[in-house]
Coordinates of C-alpha atoms and ligand atoms in Angstrom, one line a residue:
X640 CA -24.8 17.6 -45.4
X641 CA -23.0 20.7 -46.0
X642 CA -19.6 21.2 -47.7
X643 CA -18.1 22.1 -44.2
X644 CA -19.6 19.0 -42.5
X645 CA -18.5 16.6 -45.0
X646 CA -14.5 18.4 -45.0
X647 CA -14.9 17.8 -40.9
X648 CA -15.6 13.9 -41.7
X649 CA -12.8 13.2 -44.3
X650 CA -10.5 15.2 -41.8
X651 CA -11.1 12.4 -39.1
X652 CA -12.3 9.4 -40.6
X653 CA -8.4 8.3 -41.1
X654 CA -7.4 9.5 -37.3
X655 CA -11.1 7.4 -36.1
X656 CA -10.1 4.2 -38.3
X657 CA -6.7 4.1 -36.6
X658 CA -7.9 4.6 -33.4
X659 CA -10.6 1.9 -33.5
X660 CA -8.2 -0.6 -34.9
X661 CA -5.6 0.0 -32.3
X662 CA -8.0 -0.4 -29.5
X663 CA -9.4 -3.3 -31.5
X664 CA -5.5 -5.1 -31.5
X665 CA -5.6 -3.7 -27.7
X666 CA -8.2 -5.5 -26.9
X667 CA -7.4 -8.7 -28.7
X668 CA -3.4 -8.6 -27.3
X669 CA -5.2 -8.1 -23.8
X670 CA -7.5 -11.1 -24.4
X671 CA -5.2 -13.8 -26.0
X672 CA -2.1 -12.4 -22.9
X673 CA -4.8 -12.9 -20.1
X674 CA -6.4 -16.7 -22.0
X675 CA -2.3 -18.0 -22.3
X676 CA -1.4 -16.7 -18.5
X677 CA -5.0 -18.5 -17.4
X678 CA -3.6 -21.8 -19.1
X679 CA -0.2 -21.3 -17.9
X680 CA -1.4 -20.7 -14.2
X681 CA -4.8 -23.0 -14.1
X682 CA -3.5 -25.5 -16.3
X683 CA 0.3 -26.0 -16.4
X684 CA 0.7 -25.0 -12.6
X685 CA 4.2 -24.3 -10.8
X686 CA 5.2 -27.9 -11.0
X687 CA 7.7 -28.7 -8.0
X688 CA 7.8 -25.4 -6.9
X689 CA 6.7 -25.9 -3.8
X690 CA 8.7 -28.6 -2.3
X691 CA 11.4 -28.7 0.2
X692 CA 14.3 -29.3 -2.2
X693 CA 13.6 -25.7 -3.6
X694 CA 12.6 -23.9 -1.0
X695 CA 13.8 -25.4 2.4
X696 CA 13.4 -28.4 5.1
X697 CA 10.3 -26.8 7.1
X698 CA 6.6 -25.3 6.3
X699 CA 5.6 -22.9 9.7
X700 CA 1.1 -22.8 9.4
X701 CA -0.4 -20.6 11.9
X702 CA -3.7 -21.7 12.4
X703 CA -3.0 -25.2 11.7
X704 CA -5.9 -27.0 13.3
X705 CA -8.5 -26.2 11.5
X706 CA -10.5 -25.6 8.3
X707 CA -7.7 -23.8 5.3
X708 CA -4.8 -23.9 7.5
X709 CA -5.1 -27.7 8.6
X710 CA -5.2 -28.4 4.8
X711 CA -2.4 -26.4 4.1
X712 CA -0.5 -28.2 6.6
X713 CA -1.5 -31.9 5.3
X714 CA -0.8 -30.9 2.0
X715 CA 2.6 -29.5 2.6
X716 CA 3.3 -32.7 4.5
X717 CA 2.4 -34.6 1.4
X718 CA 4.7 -32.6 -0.8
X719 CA 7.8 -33.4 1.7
X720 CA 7.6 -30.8 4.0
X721 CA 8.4 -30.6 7.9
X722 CA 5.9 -29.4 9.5
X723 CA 5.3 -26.7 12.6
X724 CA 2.0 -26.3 13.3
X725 CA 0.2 -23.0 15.6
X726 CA -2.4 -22.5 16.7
X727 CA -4.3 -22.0 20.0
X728 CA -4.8 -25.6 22.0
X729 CA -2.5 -28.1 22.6
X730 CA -4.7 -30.8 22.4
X731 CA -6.0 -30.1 18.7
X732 CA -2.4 -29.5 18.0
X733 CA -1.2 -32.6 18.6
X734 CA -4.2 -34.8 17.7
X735 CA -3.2 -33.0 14.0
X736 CA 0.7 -33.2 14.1
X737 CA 0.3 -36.7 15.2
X738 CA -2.3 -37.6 12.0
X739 CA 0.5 -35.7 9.4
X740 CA 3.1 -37.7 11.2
X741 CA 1.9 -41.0 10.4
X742 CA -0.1 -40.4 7.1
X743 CA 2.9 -38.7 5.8
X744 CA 6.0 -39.5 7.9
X745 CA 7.5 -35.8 8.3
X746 CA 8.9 -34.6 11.4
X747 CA 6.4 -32.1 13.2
X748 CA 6.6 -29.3 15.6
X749 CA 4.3 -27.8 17.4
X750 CA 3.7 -24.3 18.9
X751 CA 0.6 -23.5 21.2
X752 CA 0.1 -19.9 21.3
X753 CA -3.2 -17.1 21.5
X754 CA -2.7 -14.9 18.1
X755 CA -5.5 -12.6 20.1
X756 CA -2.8 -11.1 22.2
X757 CA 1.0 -9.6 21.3
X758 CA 2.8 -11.5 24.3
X759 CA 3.4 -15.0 22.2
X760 CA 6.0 -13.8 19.4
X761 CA 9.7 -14.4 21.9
X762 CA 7.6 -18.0 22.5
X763 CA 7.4 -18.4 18.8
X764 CA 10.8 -17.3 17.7
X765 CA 11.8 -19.9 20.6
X766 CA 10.4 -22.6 18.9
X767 CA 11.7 -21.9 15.3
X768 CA 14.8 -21.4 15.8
X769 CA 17.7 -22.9 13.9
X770 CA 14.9 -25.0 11.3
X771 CA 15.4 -23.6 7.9
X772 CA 11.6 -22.1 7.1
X773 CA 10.8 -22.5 3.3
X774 CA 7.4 -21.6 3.6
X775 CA 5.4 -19.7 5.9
X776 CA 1.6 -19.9 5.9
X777 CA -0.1 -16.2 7.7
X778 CA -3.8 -18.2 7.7
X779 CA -4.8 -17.7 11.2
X780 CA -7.8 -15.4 11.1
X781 CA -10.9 -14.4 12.8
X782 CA -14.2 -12.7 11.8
X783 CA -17.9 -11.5 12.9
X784 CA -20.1 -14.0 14.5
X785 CA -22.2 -12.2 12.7
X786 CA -23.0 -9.4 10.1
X787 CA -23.4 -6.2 12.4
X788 CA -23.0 -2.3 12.7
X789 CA -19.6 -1.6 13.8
X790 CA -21.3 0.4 17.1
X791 CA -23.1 -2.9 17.8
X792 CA -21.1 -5.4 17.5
X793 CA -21.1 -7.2 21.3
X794 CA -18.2 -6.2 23.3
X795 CA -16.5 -4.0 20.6
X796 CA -13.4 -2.7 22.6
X797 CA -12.4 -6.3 22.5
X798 CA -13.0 -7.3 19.3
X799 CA -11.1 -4.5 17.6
X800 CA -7.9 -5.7 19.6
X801 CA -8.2 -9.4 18.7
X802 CA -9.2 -8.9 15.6
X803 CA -5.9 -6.1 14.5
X804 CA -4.2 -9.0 17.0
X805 CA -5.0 -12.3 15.4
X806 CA -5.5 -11.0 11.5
X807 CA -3.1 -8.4 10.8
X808 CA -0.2 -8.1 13.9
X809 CA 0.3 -12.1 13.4
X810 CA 1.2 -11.2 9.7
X811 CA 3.5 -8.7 10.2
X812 CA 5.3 -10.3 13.5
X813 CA 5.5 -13.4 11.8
X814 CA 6.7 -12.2 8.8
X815 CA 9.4 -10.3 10.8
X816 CA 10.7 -13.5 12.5
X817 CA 11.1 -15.6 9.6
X818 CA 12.2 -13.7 6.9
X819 CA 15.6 -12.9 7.6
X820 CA 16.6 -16.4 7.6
X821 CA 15.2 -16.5 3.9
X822 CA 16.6 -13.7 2.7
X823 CA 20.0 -15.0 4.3
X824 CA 19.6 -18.1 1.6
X825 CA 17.8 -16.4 -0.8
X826 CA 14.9 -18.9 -0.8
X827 CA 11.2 -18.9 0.4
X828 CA 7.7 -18.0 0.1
X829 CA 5.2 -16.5 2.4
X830 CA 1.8 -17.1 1.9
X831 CA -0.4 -14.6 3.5
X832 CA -4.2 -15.3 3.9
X833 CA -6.5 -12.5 3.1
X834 CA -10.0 -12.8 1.6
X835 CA -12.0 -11.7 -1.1
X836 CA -13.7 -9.3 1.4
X837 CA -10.4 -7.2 1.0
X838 CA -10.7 -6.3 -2.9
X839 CA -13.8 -4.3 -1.8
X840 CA -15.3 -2.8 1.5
X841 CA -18.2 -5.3 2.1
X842 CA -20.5 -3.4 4.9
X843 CA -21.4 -5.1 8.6
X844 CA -18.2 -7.1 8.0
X845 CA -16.0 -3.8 8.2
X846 CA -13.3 -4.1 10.1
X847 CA -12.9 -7.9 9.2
X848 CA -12.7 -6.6 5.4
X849 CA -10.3 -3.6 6.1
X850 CA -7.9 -6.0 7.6
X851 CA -8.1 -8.1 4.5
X852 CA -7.0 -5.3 2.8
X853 CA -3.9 -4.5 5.0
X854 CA -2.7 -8.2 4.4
X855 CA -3.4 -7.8 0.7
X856 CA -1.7 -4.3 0.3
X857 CA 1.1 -5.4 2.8
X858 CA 1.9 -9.1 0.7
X859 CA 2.1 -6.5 -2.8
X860 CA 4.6 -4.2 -0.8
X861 CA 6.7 -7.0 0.8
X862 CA 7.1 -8.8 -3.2
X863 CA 8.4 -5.5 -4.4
X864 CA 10.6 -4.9 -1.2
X865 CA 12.1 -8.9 -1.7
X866 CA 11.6 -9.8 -5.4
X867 CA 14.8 -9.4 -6.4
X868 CA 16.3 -11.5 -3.1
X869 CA 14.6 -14.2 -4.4
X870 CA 11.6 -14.3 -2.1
X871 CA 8.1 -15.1 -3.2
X872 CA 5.3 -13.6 -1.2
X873 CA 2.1 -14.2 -2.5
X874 CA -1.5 -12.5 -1.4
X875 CA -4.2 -15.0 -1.5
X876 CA -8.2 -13.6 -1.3
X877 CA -10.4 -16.7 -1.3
X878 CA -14.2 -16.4 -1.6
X879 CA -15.9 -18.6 0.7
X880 CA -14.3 -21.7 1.4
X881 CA -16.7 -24.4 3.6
X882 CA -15.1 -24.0 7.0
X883 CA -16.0 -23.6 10.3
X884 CA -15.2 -19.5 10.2
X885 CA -17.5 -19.4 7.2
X886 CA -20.4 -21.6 8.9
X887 CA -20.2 -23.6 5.2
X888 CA -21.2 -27.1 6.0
X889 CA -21.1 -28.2 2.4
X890 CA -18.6 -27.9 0.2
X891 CA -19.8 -27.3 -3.5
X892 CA -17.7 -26.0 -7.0
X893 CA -17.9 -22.6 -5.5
X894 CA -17.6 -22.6 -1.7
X895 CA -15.1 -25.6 -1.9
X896 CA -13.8 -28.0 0.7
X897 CA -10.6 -26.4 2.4
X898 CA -8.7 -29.5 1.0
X899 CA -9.9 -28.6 -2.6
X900 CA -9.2 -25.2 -2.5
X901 CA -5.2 -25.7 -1.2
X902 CA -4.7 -28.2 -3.5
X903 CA -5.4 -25.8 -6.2
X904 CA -3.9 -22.6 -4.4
X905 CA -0.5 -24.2 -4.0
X906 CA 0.0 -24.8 -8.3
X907 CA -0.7 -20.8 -8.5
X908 CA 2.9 -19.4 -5.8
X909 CA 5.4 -18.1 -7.9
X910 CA 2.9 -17.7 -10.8
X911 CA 0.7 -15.0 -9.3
X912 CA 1.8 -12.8 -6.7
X913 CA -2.4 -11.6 -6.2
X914 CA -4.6 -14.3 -6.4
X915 CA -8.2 -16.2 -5.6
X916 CA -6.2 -19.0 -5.7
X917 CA -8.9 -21.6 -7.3
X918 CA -9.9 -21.2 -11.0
X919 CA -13.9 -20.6 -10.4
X920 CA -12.8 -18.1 -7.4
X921 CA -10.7 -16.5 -9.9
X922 CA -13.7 -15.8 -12.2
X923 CA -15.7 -14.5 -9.1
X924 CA -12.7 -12.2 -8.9
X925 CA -12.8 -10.9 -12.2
X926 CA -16.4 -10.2 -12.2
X927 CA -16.5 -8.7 -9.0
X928 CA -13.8 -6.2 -9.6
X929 CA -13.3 -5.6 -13.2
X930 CA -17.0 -5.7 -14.3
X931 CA -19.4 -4.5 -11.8
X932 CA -19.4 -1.0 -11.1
X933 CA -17.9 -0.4 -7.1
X934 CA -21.2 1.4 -6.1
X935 CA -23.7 -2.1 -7.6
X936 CA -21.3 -4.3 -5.8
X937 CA -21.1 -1.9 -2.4
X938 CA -24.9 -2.2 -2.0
X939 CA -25.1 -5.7 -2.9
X940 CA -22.8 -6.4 -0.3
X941 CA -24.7 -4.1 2.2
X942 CA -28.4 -5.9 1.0
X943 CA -26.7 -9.8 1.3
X944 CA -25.4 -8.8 4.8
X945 CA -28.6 -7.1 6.4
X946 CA -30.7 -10.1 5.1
X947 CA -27.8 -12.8 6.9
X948 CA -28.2 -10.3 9.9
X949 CA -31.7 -10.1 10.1
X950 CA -31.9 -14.1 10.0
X951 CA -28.9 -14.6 12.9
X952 CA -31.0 -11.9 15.2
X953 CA -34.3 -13.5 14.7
X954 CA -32.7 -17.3 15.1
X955 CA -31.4 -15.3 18.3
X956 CA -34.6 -14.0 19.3
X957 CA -35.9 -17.9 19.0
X958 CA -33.8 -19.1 21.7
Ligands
NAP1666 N1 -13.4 -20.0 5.1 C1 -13.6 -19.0 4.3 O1 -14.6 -18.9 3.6 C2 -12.5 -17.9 4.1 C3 -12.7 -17.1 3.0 C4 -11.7 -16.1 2.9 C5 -10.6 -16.0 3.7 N2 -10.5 -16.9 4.7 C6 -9.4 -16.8 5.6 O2 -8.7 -18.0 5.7 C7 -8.1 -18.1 7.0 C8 -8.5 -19.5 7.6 O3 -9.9 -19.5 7.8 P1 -10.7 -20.8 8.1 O4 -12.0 -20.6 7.4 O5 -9.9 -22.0 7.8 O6 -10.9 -20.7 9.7 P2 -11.3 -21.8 10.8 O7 -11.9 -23.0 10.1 O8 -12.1 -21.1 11.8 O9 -9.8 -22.2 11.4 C9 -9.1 -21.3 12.1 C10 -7.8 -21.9 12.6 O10 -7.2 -20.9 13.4 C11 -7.0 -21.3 14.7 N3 -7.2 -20.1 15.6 C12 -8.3 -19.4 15.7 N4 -8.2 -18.3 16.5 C13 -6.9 -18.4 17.0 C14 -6.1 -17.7 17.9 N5 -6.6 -16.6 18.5 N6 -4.8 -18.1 18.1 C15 -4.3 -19.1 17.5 N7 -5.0 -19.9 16.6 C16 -6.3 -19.5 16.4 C17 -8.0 -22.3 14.9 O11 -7.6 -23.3 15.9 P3 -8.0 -23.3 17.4 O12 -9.4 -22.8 17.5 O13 -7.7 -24.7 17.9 O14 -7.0 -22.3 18.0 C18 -8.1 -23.0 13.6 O15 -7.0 -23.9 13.5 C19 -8.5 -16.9 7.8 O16 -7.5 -16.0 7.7 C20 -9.7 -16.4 7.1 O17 -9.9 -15.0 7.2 C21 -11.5 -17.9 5.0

């Protein structure tokens, strides 16, 4: 090597060492910060967080009768919680209020109303007024019947209203009538149901994903809007979870029962204002997002969705 050459190498070797150690301590800080926050979240939990003596008498769950949000609502009940439960038919409504009752003598409330229109919300402020709300559950959602081309899903005009309608106007409306009350007492949390599907675009489920994406982006807003008044609102993105909407019959580790997966979600408010909300959907979530490059994942999503497609329109095409 020349004389010049070598003079360039001493001239950087100290500035190189120091900058591969610092990234090395970077790295390690990152590491050990992101093990002790998995312990303190996955292991340690919120402890009593979520109870009534913090937060207030009554638990509001739209979507109550069914699959994530049913389980929410029995396992608020079992924590203490009054419950008022929404959703769309009265008989479901109170064949569910009337289980919680006796398994876990609370007082419940129930409120029959069609997310799918904009008509119900006076109906629904009706019903909850003058109960102090310390939690309120956004669940109620809808999706595809199956994977399609936006221009061919059936009846699209529709769908594009009760979908905005049921998954993202019930947020916000919601949100609206309960959390003046909180931020009155200065207590309260609001857990808003997105998905997994809205920390990426996933293709033939569009419009279902971009409106898991609104409720994500507009829980991360709202926390920095009412932080500091002592309100905790929390955006949780489950993968799949085996419900009805997700045509999962059995639950396993990673699709779990809706009962599993609430159990778990609940010991994560006021811990994580994002989350998966169950420890092996949290990994998924990591993977997903911090390790596979947007473009792998994009057509992933687009290959796993024509293939589900192809096998609902053939099973179709059966009879
Ligand atoms: N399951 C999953 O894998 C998964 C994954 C990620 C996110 N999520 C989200 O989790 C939430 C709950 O999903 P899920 O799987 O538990 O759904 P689900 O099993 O289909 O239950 C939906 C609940 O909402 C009610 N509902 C449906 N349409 C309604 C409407 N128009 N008005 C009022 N109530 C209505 C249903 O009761 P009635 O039919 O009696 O009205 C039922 O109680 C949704 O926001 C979903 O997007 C689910």
């Amino acid at each position: 090597m020349s004389s010049s050459g070598e003079g360039v190498l001493r001239a950087v070797e100290t500035p190189l060492f120091w900058l591969g150690a610092l990234t090395a301590a970077w790295v390690s800080l990152c590491s050990v910060y992101r093990l002790l926050s998995g312990f303190r979240v996955w292991v340690l939990g919120n402890g009593r967080l979520v109870s009534p003596a913090v937060l207030g008498k009554w638990a509001v769950v739209t979507g109550a009768t069914d699959g994530i949000g049913k389980a929410y609502a029995e396992e608020l009940a079992r924590r203490g919680f009054a419950i008022v439960l929404i959703s769309r038919s009265q008989e479901k409504l109170d064949e569910v209020s009337k289980a919680i009752e006796s398994k876990c003598g609370v007082e419940t409330k129930t409120i029959a109303a069609d997310f799918s229109g904009t008509d119900i919300y006076s109906q629904i402020e009706n019903g909850l007024a003058g109960l102090e709300i310390g939690v309120l559950v956004n669940n109620v959602g809808f999706s595809y019947s199956y994977p399609e081309f936006f221009l061919s899903v059936p009846d699209l005009d529709k769908f594009i209203d009760s979908l905005i309608n049921i998954n993202m106007t019930s947020v916000c409306q919601m949100t609206r009538l309960v959390l003046p009350r909180m931020v009155e007492r200065r207590k309260g949390a609001i857990l808003n149901i997105s998905s997994a599907s809205g920390l990426f675009p996933v293709p033939l489920l569009t419009v279902y994903s971009a409106s898991k994406a609104f409720v994500d982006f507009f829980s991360r807003g709202l926390q920095a809007e009412y932080k500091s008044k002592g309100i905790i609102i929390q955006s949780v993105l489950p993968f799949f979870v085996a419900t009805k909407l997700s045509k999962i019959k059995r639950a396993t580790l990673d699709k779990p029962s809706p009962e599993r997966y609430v159990a778990a979600e609940l010991n994560t408010v006021g811990l994580q204002s994002q989350t998966n909300g169950y420890l092996p959907h949290a990994i998924m979530g990591w993977l997903t997002t911090a390790l596979l490059p947007t473009k792998v994942l994009s057509s992933y999503m687009m290959s796993m969705c024509l293939s589900q497609r192809a096998r609902h329109l053939k099973k179709q095409k059966q009879g």
